[in-house]
CSV table of C-alpha atoms and ligand atoms in Angstrom, one decimal:
chain,number,residue,atom,x,y,z
A,622,UNK,CA,94.6,246.2,93.8
A,623,UNK,CA,97.5,244.0,94.8
A,624,UNK,CA,97.8,242.6,98.3
A,625,UNK,CA,101.2,240.9,98.7
A,626,UNK,CA,101.2,237.7,100.7
A,627,UNK,CA,104.3,235.9,101.9
A,628,UNK,CA,104.3,232.1,102.1
A,629,UNK,CA,108.0,231.4,102.2
A,630,UNK,CA,109.6,229.4,105.0
A,631,UNK,CA,111.4,232.6,106.0
A,632,UNK,CA,111.2,235.5,106.0
A,633,UNK,CA,107.6,235.2,107.2
A,634,UNK,CA,104.8,237.7,107.7
A,635,UNK,CA,105.3,239.9,110.7
A,636,UNK,CA,102.3,240.9,113.0
A,637,UNK,CA,101.3,244.6,113.0
A,638,UNK,CA,102.2,245.0,116.7
A,639,UNK,CA,105.7,244.0,115.9
A,640,UNK,CA,106.0,246.3,112.9
A,641,UNK,CA,104.5,249.2,114.9
A,642,UNK,CA,107.0,248.7,117.7
A,643,UNK,CA,109.9,248.8,115.3
A,644,UNK,CA,108.7,252.1,113.9
A,645,UNK,CA,109.2,253.8,117.3
A,646,UNK,CA,112.0,256.3,117.8
A,647,UNK,CA,115.5,254.8,118.2
A,648,UNK,CA,116.8,254.6,121.8
A,649,UNK,CA,120.4,254.3,122.9
A,650,UNK,CA,121.5,250.7,123.6
A,651,UNK,CA,123.3,251.7,126.8
A,652,UNK,CA,120.4,253.8,128.2
A,653,UNK,CA,117.7,252.8,130.6
A,654,UNK,CA,115.3,253.0,127.6
A,655,UNK,CA,116.8,249.8,126.2
A,656,UNK,CA,117.9,247.8,129.2
A,657,UNK,CA,114.4,246.4,130.1
A,658,UNK,CA,113.7,245.5,126.5
A,659,UNK,CA,117.0,243.7,126.2
A,660,UNK,CA,116.5,241.9,129.5
A,661,UNK,CA,113.0,240.8,128.6
A,662,UNK,CA,113.9,239.7,125.1
A,663,UNK,CA,116.8,237.5,126.5
A,664,UNK,CA,114.5,236.1,129.1
A,665,UNK,CA,111.7,235.4,126.5
A,666,UNK,CA,114.3,233.7,124.3
A,667,UNK,CA,115.2,231.3,127.1
A,668,UNK,CA,111.5,230.5,127.5
A,669,UNK,CA,111.0,229.8,123.8
A,670,UNK,CA,114.2,227.7,123.7
A,671,UNK,CA,113.0,226.0,126.9
A,672,UNK,CA,116.3,226.5,128.6
A,673,UNK,CA,117.9,227.9,131.7
A,674,UNK,CA,121.1,228.5,129.9
A,675,UNK,CA,122.2,231.8,128.2
A,676,UNK,CA,120.7,232.5,124.8
A,677,UNK,CA,123.3,234.7,123.0
A,678,UNK,CA,121.8,237.2,120.6
A,679,UNK,CA,123.7,238.4,117.5
A,680,UNK,CA,123.1,241.0,114.8
A,681,UNK,CA,123.2,238.5,112.0
A,682,UNK,CA,121.0,236.1,110.2
A,683,UNK,CA,120.7,232.5,111.3
A,684,UNK,CA,123.9,231.6,109.5
A,685,UNK,CA,125.8,234.1,111.6
A,686,UNK,CA,124.6,232.4,114.8
A,687,UNK,CA,125.6,229.1,113.3
A,688,UNK,CA,129.0,230.4,112.5
A,689,UNK,CA,129.3,231.4,116.1
A,690,UNK,CA,128.9,227.8,117.0
A,691,UNK,CA,131.5,226.7,114.5
A,692,UNK,CA,134.0,229.4,115.4
A,693,UNK,CA,133.7,228.7,119.1
A,694,UNK,CA,133.6,224.9,119.0
A,695,UNK,CA,135.9,223.9,116.2
A,696,UNK,CA,139.6,223.6,116.6
A,697,UNK,CA,141.3,222.7,113.3
A,698,UNK,CA,142.0,219.0,113.0
A,699,UNK,CA,139.3,217.9,115.4
A,700,UNK,CA,136.8,215.2,114.4
A,701,UNK,CA,133.2,216.4,113.9
A,702,UNK,CA,130.1,214.6,112.6
A,703,UNK,CA,127.6,216.5,110.4
A,704,UNK,CA,124.3,214.9,109.6
A,705,UNK,CA,123.2,216.3,106.2
A,706,UNK,CA,120.0,215.6,104.3
A,707,UNK,CA,119.5,218.8,102.3
A,708,UNK,CA,120.8,222.2,101.6
A,709,UNK,CA,121.4,223.3,105.2
A,710,UNK,CA,123.1,220.2,106.3
A,711,UNK,CA,125.4,220.6,103.4
A,712,UNK,CA,126.1,224.2,104.4
A,713,UNK,CA,127.2,223.1,107.9
A,714,UNK,CA,129.5,220.5,106.3
A,715,UNK,CA,131.1,223.3,104.3
A,716,UNK,CA,131.3,225.6,107.2
A,717,UNK,CA,132.9,223.2,109.7
A,718,UNK,CA,135.3,222.1,107.0
A,719,UNK,CA,136.2,225.8,106.3
A,720,UNK,CA,137.2,226.1,110.0
A,721,UNK,CA,139.5,223.1,109.6
A,722,UNK,CA,137.4,220.4,111.2
A,723,UNK,CA,138.0,216.8,110.2
A,724,UNK,CA,134.4,216.4,109.0
A,725,UNK,CA,132.7,213.1,108.8
A,726,UNK,CA,129.5,213.5,106.9
A,727,UNK,CA,126.5,211.3,107.6
A,728,UNK,CA,124.8,212.0,104.2
A,729,UNK,CA,121.3,211.2,103.2
A,730,UNK,CA,119.6,212.0,99.9
A,731,UNK,CA,117.6,215.2,100.0
A,732,UNK,CA,114.1,214.3,101.4
A,733,UNK,CA,115.3,211.4,103.6
A,734,UNK,CA,114.8,211.5,107.3
A,735,UNK,CA,118.0,211.0,109.4
A,736,UNK,CA,118.0,207.8,111.5
A,737,UNK,CA,119.3,207.7,115.0
A,738,UNK,CA,120.6,204.2,114.5
A,739,UNK,CA,122.9,205.5,111.7
A,740,UNK,CA,124.3,208.2,114.1
A,741,UNK,CA,125.0,205.6,116.8
A,742,UNK,CA,126.7,203.3,114.3
A,743,UNK,CA,128.8,206.1,112.8
A,744,UNK,CA,130.0,207.3,116.2
A,745,UNK,CA,131.0,203.8,117.1
A,746,UNK,CA,133.3,203.8,114.0
A,747,UNK,CA,134.7,207.3,114.5
A,748,UNK,CA,134.4,209.5,117.5
A,749,UNK,CA,133.4,213.2,117.1
A,750,UNK,CA,133.7,216.2,119.4
A,751,UNK,CA,130.3,217.4,118.3
A,752,UNK,CA,127.4,216.1,116.2
A,753,UNK,CA,125.8,218.9,114.0
A,754,UNK,CA,122.2,218.4,112.9
A,755,UNK,CA,119.3,220.3,111.3
A,756,UNK,CA,115.9,220.0,113.0
A,757,UNK,CA,113.8,221.3,110.1
A,758,UNK,CA,115.6,220.9,106.8
A,759,UNK,CA,113.8,223.8,105.1
A,760,UNK,CA,114.9,222.7,101.6
A,761,UNK,CA,113.0,219.4,101.8
A,762,UNK,CA,110.3,220.0,104.4
A,763,UNK,CA,111.6,217.1,106.6
A,764,UNK,CA,111.6,217.7,110.4
A,765,UNK,CA,114.0,215.3,112.0
A,766,UNK,CA,113.5,213.6,115.4
A,767,UNK,CA,116.1,215.7,117.1
A,768,UNK,CA,115.3,214.2,120.5
A,769,UNK,CA,116.2,210.7,119.3
A,770,UNK,CA,119.2,211.9,117.2
A,771,UNK,CA,120.6,213.9,120.1
A,772,UNK,CA,120.1,210.9,122.5
A,773,UNK,CA,122.1,208.7,120.0
A,774,UNK,CA,124.9,211.3,119.8
A,775,UNK,CA,125.1,211.7,123.5
A,776,UNK,CA,125.7,208.0,124.1
A,777,UNK,CA,129.2,208.6,122.6
A,778,UNK,CA,129.7,211.7,124.8
A,779,UNK,CA,129.6,214.1,121.8
A,780,UNK,CA,128.2,217.6,122.0
A,781,UNK,CA,125.0,218.2,120.1
A,782,UNK,CA,124.5,221.3,117.9
A,783,UNK,CA,121.1,221.9,116.4
A,784,UNK,CA,120.1,224.1,113.6
A,785,UNK,CA,116.6,225.2,114.6
A,786,UNK,CA,116.5,228.2,112.3
A,787,UNK,CA,113.1,227.3,110.7
A,788,UNK,CA,111.8,225.2,113.6
A,789,UNK,CA,112.2,227.1,116.8
A,790,UNK,CA,108.8,228.4,117.8
A,791,UNK,CA,107.0,226.1,115.4
A,792,UNK,CA,107.7,222.6,116.6
A,793,UNK,CA,109.0,221.4,120.0
A,794,UNK,CA,112.7,222.1,120.6
A,795,UNK,CA,113.4,221.2,124.2
A,796,UNK,CA,116.9,222.5,124.7
A,797,UNK,CA,117.4,221.4,128.3
A,798,UNK,CA,115.1,218.3,128.5
A,799,UNK,CA,116.8,216.8,125.4
A,800,UNK,CA,120.3,217.8,126.5
A,801,UNK,CA,120.9,219.9,123.4
A,802,UNK,CA,124.2,221.8,123.8
A,803,UNK,CA,123.7,224.4,121.2
A,804,UNK,CA,120.5,225.5,119.5
A,805,UNK,CA,120.7,228.1,116.8
A,806,UNK,CA,117.9,230.1,115.2
A,807,UNK,CA,117.0,233.3,113.5
A,808,UNK,CA,114.4,236.0,113.9
A,809,UNK,CA,112.7,235.8,110.6
A,810,UNK,CA,110.9,232.5,110.7
A,811,UNK,CA,108.6,231.1,113.3
A,812,UNK,CA,109.6,233.9,115.7
A,813,UNK,CA,107.6,236.3,113.6
A,814,UNK,CA,110.1,239.1,113.4
A,815,UNK,CA,112.0,240.6,110.5
A,816,UNK,CA,115.4,239.1,109.4
A,817,UNK,CA,118.5,240.4,111.2
A,818,UNK,CA,118.8,238.6,114.5
A,819,UNK,CA,120.5,235.3,115.1
A,820,UNK,CA,120.5,233.4,118.4
A,821,UNK,CA,122.4,230.6,120.0
A,822,UNK,CA,121.5,228.8,123.2
A,823,UNK,CA,124.8,227.6,124.6
A,824,UNK,CA,125.1,225.0,127.4
A,825,UNK,CA,127.8,225.1,130.0
A,826,UNK,CA,129.3,222.0,128.5
A,827,UNK,CA,129.5,223.6,125.0
A,828,UNK,CA,130.9,226.8,126.6
A,829,UNK,CA,133.6,224.8,128.4
A,830,UNK,CA,134.5,223.0,125.2
A,831,UNK,CA,135.4,226.2,123.3
A,832,UNK,CA,138.2,225.7,120.8
A,833,UNK,CA,141.0,227.8,119.4
A,834,UNK,CA,139.6,229.1,116.1
A,835,UNK,CA,140.1,232.8,115.6
A,836,UNK,CA,136.9,234.8,116.4
A,837,UNK,CA,135.9,238.2,117.6
A,838,UNK,CA,132.4,239.4,116.8
A,839,UNK,CA,130.9,236.0,117.3
A,840,UNK,CA,133.0,235.1,120.4
A,841,UNK,CA,130.7,233.5,122.9
A,842,UNK,CA,132.6,234.6,125.9
A,843,UNK,CA,132.5,238.2,125.0
A,844,UNK,CA,128.8,238.2,124.2
A,845,UNK,CA,127.8,236.1,127.2
A,846,UNK,CA,129.7,238.3,129.6
A,847,UNK,CA,128.2,241.5,128.1
A,848,UNK,CA,124.7,240.1,128.1
A,849,UNK,CA,124.9,239.0,131.7
A,850,UNK,CA,125.6,242.6,132.5
A,851,UNK,CA,122.8,243.8,130.2
A,852,UNK,CA,125.5,245.7,128.3
A,853,UNK,CA,125.5,244.5,124.7
A,854,UNK,CA,129.1,244.0,123.4
A,855,UNK,CA,128.4,245.9,120.2
A,856,UNK,CA,125.6,248.2,119.0
A,857,UNK,CA,122.5,245.9,118.7
A,858,UNK,CA,119.8,246.6,116.1
A,859,UNK,CA,117.6,248.2,118.8
A,860,UNK,CA,114.5,248.3,116.7
A,861,UNK,CA,114.8,244.7,115.7
A,862,UNK,CA,115.3,243.6,119.3
A,863,UNK,CA,112.2,245.7,120.4
A,864,UNK,CA,110.2,244.0,117.6
A,865,UNK,CA,111.4,240.5,118.6
A,866,UNK,CA,110.5,241.3,122.2
A,867,UNK,CA,106.9,241.9,121.1
A,868,UNK,CA,106.8,238.9,118.8
A,869,UNK,CA,108.1,236.6,121.5
A,870,UNK,CA,105.5,238.0,123.9
A,871,UNK,CA,102.8,237.1,121.4
A,872,UNK,CA,104.1,233.5,121.1
A,873,UNK,CA,104.4,233.1,124.9
A,874,UNK,CA,100.9,234.6,125.4
A,875,UNK,CA,99.4,232.1,123.0
A,876,UNK,CA,101.3,229.4,124.9
A,877,UNK,CA,104.0,227.3,123.2
A,878,UNK,CA,102.0,224.1,123.3
A,879,UNK,CA,99.1,225.9,121.6
A,880,UNK,CA,101.5,227.3,119.1
A,881,UNK,CA,102.9,223.8,118.3
A,882,UNK,CA,99.4,222.4,117.9
A,883,UNK,CA,98.4,225.3,115.5
A,884,UNK,CA,101.5,224.4,113.4
A,885,UNK,CA,100.6,220.7,113.3
A,886,UNK,CA,97.1,221.7,112.1
A,887,UNK,CA,98.4,224.1,109.5
A,888,UNK,CA,100.7,221.4,108.2
A,889,UNK,CA,97.9,218.9,108.0
A,890,UNK,CA,95.7,221.4,106.2
A,891,UNK,CA,98.3,222.3,103.6
A,892,UNK,CA,99.1,218.6,102.9
A,893,UNK,CA,95.4,217.7,102.7
A,894,UNK,CA,94.7,220.5,100.3
A,895,UNK,CA,97.6,219.7,98.0
A,896,UNK,CA,96.6,216.0,98.0
A,897,UNK,CA,93.0,216.9,97.2
A,898,UNK,CA,94.3,218.9,94.2
A,899,UNK,CA,95.9,215.6,93.0
A,900,UNK,CA,99.4,216.8,93.7
A,901,UNK,CA,102.2,214.6,95.2
A,902,UNK,CA,103.9,215.6,98.4
A,903,UNK,CA,107.6,215.7,98.6
A,904,UNK,CA,107.8,216.3,102.4
A,905,UNK,CA,106.6,213.4,104.6
A,906,UNK,CA,102.9,213.2,105.2
A,907,UNK,CA,103.2,213.3,109.0
A,908,UNK,CA,102.4,215.7,111.8
A,909,UNK,CA,106.0,216.6,112.3
A,910,UNK,CA,106.1,218.2,108.9
A,911,UNK,CA,104.6,221.4,110.4
A,912,UNK,CA,107.1,223.9,109.1
A,913,UNK,CA,107.0,223.9,105.3
A,914,UNK,CA,105.2,221.7,102.8
A,915,UNK,CA,107.2,220.6,99.8
A,916,UNK,CA,105.1,219.6,96.8
A,917,UNK,CA,106.1,218.1,93.5
A,918,UNK,CA,105.2,220.1,90.5
A,919,UNK,CA,102.7,218.2,88.3
A,920,UNK,CA,104.1,216.4,85.2
A,921,UNK,CA,105.0,218.8,82.4
A,922,UNK,CA,104.9,222.0,84.5
A,923,UNK,CA,108.0,223.5,86.0
A,924,UNK,CA,107.8,224.8,89.6
A,925,UNK,CA,109.5,227.9,88.3
A,926,UNK,CA,106.3,228.7,86.3
A,927,UNK,CA,104.1,228.0,89.3
A,928,UNK,CA,106.1,230.3,91.6
A,929,UNK,CA,106.2,233.0,88.9
A,930,UNK,CA,102.5,232.7,88.1
A,931,UNK,CA,101.4,233.0,91.8
A,932,UNK,CA,103.5,236.1,92.0
A,933,UNK,CA,102.4,237.7,88.8
A,934,UNK,CA,98.7,236.9,89.2
A,935,UNK,CA,98.1,237.2,92.9
A,936,UNK,CA,101.3,238.8,94.5
A,937,UNK,CA,101.7,235.6,96.4
A,938,UNK,CA,105.3,234.5,97.1
A,939,UNK,CA,106.1,230.9,97.7
A,940,UNK,CA,109.5,229.1,97.5
A,941,UNK,CA,110.9,227.1,94.6
A,942,UNK,CA,112.8,223.9,95.1
A,943,UNK,CA,116.5,224.3,95.9
A,944,UNK,CA,119.5,222.7,94.4
A,945,UNK,CA,118.6,219.8,92.0
A,946,UNK,CA,115.0,220.3,92.9
A,947,UNK,CA,114.7,223.8,91.5
A,948,UNK,CA,111.9,223.6,88.9
A,949,UNK,CA,110.7,220.2,90.3
A,950,UNK,CA,109.1,221.1,93.6
A,951,UNK,CA,107.7,224.1,95.3
A,952,UNK,CA,107.4,224.9,99.0
A,953,UNK,CA,104.7,226.6,101.0
A,954,UNK,CA,105.9,227.9,104.4
A,955,UNK,CA,103.4,228.0,107.3
A,956,UNK,CA,105.5,229.1,110.3
A,957,UNK,CA,104.8,232.0,112.5
A,958,UNK,CA,101.9,234.4,112.0
A,959,UNK,CA,99.6,232.0,110.1
A,960,UNK,CA,96.1,230.8,110.5
A,961,UNK,CA,94.0,228.3,108.5
A,962,UNK,CA,92.6,231.0,106.2
A,963,UNK,CA,96.1,231.8,105.0
A,964,UNK,CA,96.4,228.2,104.0
A,965,UNK,CA,93.0,228.2,102.2
A,966,UNK,CA,94.1,231.4,100.4
A,967,UNK,CA,97.3,229.9,99.0
A,968,UNK,CA,95.6,226.7,98.1
A,969,UNK,CA,92.8,228.5,96.2
A,970,UNK,CA,95.4,230.6,94.3
A,971,UNK,CA,97.4,227.5,93.6
A,972,UNK,CA,94.4,225.8,92.2
A,973,UNK,CA,93.6,228.7,89.9
A,974,UNK,CA,97.2,229.0,88.7
A,975,UNK,CA,97.5,225.2,88.0
A,976,UNK,CA,94.2,225.3,86.0
A,977,UNK,CA,95.6,228.2,83.9
A,978,UNK,CA,98.7,226.2,83.3
A,979,UNK,CA,96.7,223.2,82.0
A,980,UNK,CA,97.3,220.9,85.0
A,981,UNK,CA,94.9,218.1,85.6
A,982,UNK,CA,93.7,219.1,89.0
A,983,UNK,CA,90.4,218.5,90.7
A,984,UNK,CA,88.6,221.8,91.2
A,985,UNK,CA,86.8,223.0,94.3
A,986,UNK,CA,88.0,220.4,96.7
A,987,UNK,CA,91.3,221.7,98.1
A,988,UNK,CA,90.0,224.3,100.4
A,989,UNK,CA,87.4,222.2,102.0
A,990,UNK,CA,89.9,219.3,102.4
A,991,UNK,CA,92.3,221.8,104.1
A,992,UNK,CA,89.6,223.1,106.5
A,993,UNK,CA,88.5,219.6,107.4
A,994,UNK,CA,92.1,218.5,108.1
A,995,UNK,CA,92.6,221.6,110.2
A,996,UNK,CA,89.5,220.9,112.3
A,997,UNK,CA,90.1,217.1,112.4
A,998,UNK,CA,90.7,215.0,115.5
A,999,UNK,CA,92.5,216.6,118.4
A,1000,UNK,CA,96.3,216.7,118.2
A,1001,UNK,CA,97.8,214.5,120.9
B,2165,PLP,N1,119.1,226.7,108.5
B,2165,PLP,C1,117.8,226.5,108.1
B,2165,PLP,C2,117.1,225.2,108.4
B,2165,PLP,C3,117.2,227.5,107.3
B,2165,PLP,O1,115.9,227.3,106.9
B,2165,PLP,C4,117.9,228.7,107.0
B,2165,PLP,C5,117.3,229.8,106.2
B,2165,PLP,O2,116.4,229.5,105.4
B,2165,PLP,C6,119.2,228.8,107.5
B,2165,PLP,C7,119.7,227.8,108.2
B,2165,PLP,C8,120.0,230.0,107.2
B,2165,PLP,O3,119.4,231.1,107.9
B,2165,PLP,P1,119.7,232.6,107.4
B,2165,PLP,O4,119.2,232.7,106.0
B,2165,PLP,O5,118.9,233.4,108.4
B,2165,PLP,O6,121.2,232.8,107.5
């Protein structure tokens, strides 16, 4: 018997209630069957983004929602600052440049944590219309202090655009309280729904600062106007929206603070288990690292082999390192529909696979270390 288990930082496992909702018959998107679902989903998205502003919903992955920000905000030749410390930061450098922005890149080595003082210093040297940042750099496991980075950017008057694709619904992202102008995310990560929906919370300031790049499907004005009338501009993936509605309801019923605390505990458990095995962490050993745990492969063993062995032996899917780190580190995602027993399962399987591969790991301690860390002192 094979029981597939998904431990990637997106897509993530989807709760059965969400899957069941999506299996219901298709309704028409301009009928009274869909309007309440659409209205509730948009309202729930605002609650999860902690904003009073419009959250625009697109039939796209997270990258599509991000492209909506680039297409609406960038006018060719304008100065923009992109903070990059991994794969996704580099994607936003490439995308803003593709739209003709004069891109200044505040570049860190993969695995480093961006520093607000660097943002402040860079903006004193060269102004920017917007500062683009990644909250959870999924390629490295680093969760940046977006509140502090945004505050530094705001001192110069720049707009702040945040990639919260893997972090929204896992760690705090206070759109209004932290004055974030645009927050972008996707359905398939901590929001516990399948891939296919991208979202962008867009402040009035960002909306007013729209530029002249060509756009149509991702035009904010078209989508905002239509959403306000509960009349989607294009055919929405009605089943995905209905599923997301249920998933957001589960998150809000648990309570966002409780959800964030659960993620802190899951991150602690995963790191404690990995360390107990004798492995070295790549992502920082701190509570903020609550999205994905990046772990270095032991000497002499490629992470390609670890990923493959977990799949072949136990039908467990984890993520390999990306870019230069492919083969060198592996990543265990713990966002969304996860509890501590998911973490103990993946650690137990990892231990068995590492023993098979001849790694020098301590046996029998990872699971109890993880459970202890999960139960440890209250999260403040
Ligand atoms: N940004 C981050 C931080 C991500 O983790 C991802 C996906 O892994 C993306 C952007 C891209 O999202 P998508 O694959 O949904 O386009």
